[in-house]
PDB file of C-alpha atoms in Angstrom:
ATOM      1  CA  UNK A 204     -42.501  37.140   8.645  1.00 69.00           C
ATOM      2  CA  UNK A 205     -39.972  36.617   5.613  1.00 68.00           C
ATOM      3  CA  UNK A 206     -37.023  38.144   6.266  1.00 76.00           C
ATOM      4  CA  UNK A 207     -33.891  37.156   3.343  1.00 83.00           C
ATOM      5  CA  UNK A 208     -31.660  36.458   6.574  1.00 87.00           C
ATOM      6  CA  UNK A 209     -29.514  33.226   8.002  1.00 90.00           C
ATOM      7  CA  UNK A 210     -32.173  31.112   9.776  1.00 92.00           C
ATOM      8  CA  UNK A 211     -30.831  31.888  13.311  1.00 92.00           C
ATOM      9  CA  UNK A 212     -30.567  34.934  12.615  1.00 93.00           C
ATOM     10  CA  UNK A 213     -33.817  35.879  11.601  1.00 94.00           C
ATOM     11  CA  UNK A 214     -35.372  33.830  14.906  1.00 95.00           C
ATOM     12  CA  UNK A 215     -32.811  36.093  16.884  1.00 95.00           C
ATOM     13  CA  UNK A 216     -34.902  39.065  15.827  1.00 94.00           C
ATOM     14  CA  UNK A 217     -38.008  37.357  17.052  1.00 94.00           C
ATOM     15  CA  UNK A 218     -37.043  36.663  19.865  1.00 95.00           C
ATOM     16  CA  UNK A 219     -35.681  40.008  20.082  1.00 95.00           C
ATOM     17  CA  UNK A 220     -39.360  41.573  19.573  1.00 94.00           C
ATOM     18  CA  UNK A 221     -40.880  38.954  22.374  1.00 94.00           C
ATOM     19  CA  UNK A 222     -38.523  39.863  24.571  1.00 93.00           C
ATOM     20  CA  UNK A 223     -39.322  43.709  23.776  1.00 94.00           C
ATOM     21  CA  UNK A 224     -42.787  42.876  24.722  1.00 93.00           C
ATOM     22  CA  UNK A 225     -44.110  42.990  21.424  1.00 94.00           C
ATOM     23  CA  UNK A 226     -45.837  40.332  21.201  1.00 94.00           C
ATOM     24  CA  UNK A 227     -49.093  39.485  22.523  1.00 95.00           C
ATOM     25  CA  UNK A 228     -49.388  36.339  24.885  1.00 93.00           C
ATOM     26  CA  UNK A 229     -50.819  33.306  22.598  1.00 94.00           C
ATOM     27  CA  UNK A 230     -49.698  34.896  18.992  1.00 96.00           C
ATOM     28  CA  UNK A 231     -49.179  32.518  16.217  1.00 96.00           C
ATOM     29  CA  UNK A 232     -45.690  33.768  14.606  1.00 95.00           C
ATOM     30  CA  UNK A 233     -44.929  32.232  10.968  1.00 95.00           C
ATOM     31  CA  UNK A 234     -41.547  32.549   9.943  1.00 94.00           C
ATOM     32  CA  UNK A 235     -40.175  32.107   6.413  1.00 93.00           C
ATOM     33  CA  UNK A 236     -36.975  30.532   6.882  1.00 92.00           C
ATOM     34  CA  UNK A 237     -34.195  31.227   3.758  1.00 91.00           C
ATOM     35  CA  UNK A 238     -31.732  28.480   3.514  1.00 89.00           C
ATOM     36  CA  UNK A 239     -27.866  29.282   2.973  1.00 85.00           C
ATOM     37  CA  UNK A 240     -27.593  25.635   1.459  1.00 78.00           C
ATOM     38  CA  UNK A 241     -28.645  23.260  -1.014  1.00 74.00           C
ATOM     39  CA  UNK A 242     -28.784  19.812   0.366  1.00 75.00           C
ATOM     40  CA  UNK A 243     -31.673  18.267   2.879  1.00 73.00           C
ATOM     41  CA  UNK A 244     -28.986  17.506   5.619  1.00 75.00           C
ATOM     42  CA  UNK A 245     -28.257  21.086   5.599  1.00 86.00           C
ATOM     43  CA  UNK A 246     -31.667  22.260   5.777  1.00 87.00           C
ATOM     44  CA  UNK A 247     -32.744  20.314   8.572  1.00 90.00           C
ATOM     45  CA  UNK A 248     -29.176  21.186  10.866  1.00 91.00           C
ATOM     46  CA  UNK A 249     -30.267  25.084   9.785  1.00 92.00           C
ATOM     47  CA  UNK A 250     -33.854  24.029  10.824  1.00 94.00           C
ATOM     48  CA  UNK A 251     -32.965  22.492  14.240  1.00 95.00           C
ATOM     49  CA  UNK A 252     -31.023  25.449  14.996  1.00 95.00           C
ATOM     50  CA  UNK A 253     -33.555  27.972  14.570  1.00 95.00           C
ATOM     51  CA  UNK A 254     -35.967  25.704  16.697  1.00 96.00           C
ATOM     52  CA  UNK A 255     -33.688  25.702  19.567  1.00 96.00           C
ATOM     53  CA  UNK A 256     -33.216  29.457  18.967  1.00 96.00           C
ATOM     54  CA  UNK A 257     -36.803  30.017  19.581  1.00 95.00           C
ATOM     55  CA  UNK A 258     -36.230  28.994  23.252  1.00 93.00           C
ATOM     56  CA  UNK A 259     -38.578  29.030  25.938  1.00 92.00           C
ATOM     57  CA  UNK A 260     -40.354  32.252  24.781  1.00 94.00           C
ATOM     58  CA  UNK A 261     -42.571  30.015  22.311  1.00 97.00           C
ATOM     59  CA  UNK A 262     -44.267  26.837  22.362  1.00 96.00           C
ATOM     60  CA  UNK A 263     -46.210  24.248  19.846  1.00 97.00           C
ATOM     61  CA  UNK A 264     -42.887  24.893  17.421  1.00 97.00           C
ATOM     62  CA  UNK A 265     -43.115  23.103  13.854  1.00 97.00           C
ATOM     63  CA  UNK A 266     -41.086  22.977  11.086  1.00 96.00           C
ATOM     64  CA  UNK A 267     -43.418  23.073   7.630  1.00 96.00           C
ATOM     65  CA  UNK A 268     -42.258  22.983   3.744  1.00 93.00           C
ATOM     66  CA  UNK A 269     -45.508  24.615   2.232  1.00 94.00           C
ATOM     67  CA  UNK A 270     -46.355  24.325  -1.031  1.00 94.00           C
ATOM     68  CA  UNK A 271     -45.609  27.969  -1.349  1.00 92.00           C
ATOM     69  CA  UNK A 272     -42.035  27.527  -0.137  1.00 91.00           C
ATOM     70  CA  UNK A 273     -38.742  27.343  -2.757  1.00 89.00           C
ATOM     71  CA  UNK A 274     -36.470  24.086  -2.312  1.00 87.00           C
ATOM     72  CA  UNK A 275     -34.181  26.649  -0.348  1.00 89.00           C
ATOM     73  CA  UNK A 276     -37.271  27.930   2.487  1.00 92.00           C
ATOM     74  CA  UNK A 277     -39.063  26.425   5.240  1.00 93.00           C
ATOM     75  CA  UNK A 278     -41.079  27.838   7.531  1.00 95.00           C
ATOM     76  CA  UNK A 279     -41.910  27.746  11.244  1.00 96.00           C
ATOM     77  CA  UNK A 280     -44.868  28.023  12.973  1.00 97.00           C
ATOM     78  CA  UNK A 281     -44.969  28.939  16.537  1.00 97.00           C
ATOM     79  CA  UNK A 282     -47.078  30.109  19.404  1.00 97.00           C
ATOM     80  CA  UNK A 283     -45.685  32.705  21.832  1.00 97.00           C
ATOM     81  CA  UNK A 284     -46.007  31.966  25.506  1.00 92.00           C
ATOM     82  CA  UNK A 285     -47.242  33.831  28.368  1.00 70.00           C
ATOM     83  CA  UNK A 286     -44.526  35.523  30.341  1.00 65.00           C
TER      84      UNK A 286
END
């Protein structure tokens, strides 16, 4: 998913869809995080926040800079738990 949204806000709409039921036990969600800000120390506060956000609902969470990503992206890979 890429989504041109603040971090936690775009993991607040996955979370929204697990908790929907729309997600199949033992998906792999990628997420395409857009950064607000500019500088690493930013990045990684917006990235620890949309970790957390994931909650409980998801497990095997990483944060990955891909070599597709812009200086301002990072993107989260996840695997959603059984209920």
């Amino acid at each position: 998913c890429d989504m041109n949204r603040h971090p936690v806000e775009a993991v607040a709409l996955l979370v929204a869809v697990s908790s929907a039921g729309l997600l199949a036990e033992g998906a792999r969600v990628v997420l395409t995080l857009k950064m607000p800000v500019n500088s690493a120390h930013g990045r990684e506060v917006l990235e620890a926040e949309a970790m957390l956000a994931l909650g409980e609902q998801f497990e095997d969470k990483q944060v990955h800079h891909l070599f597709a990503n812009t200086a301002f992206e990072s993107t989260i890979t996840a695997l959603h738990r059984a209920r």
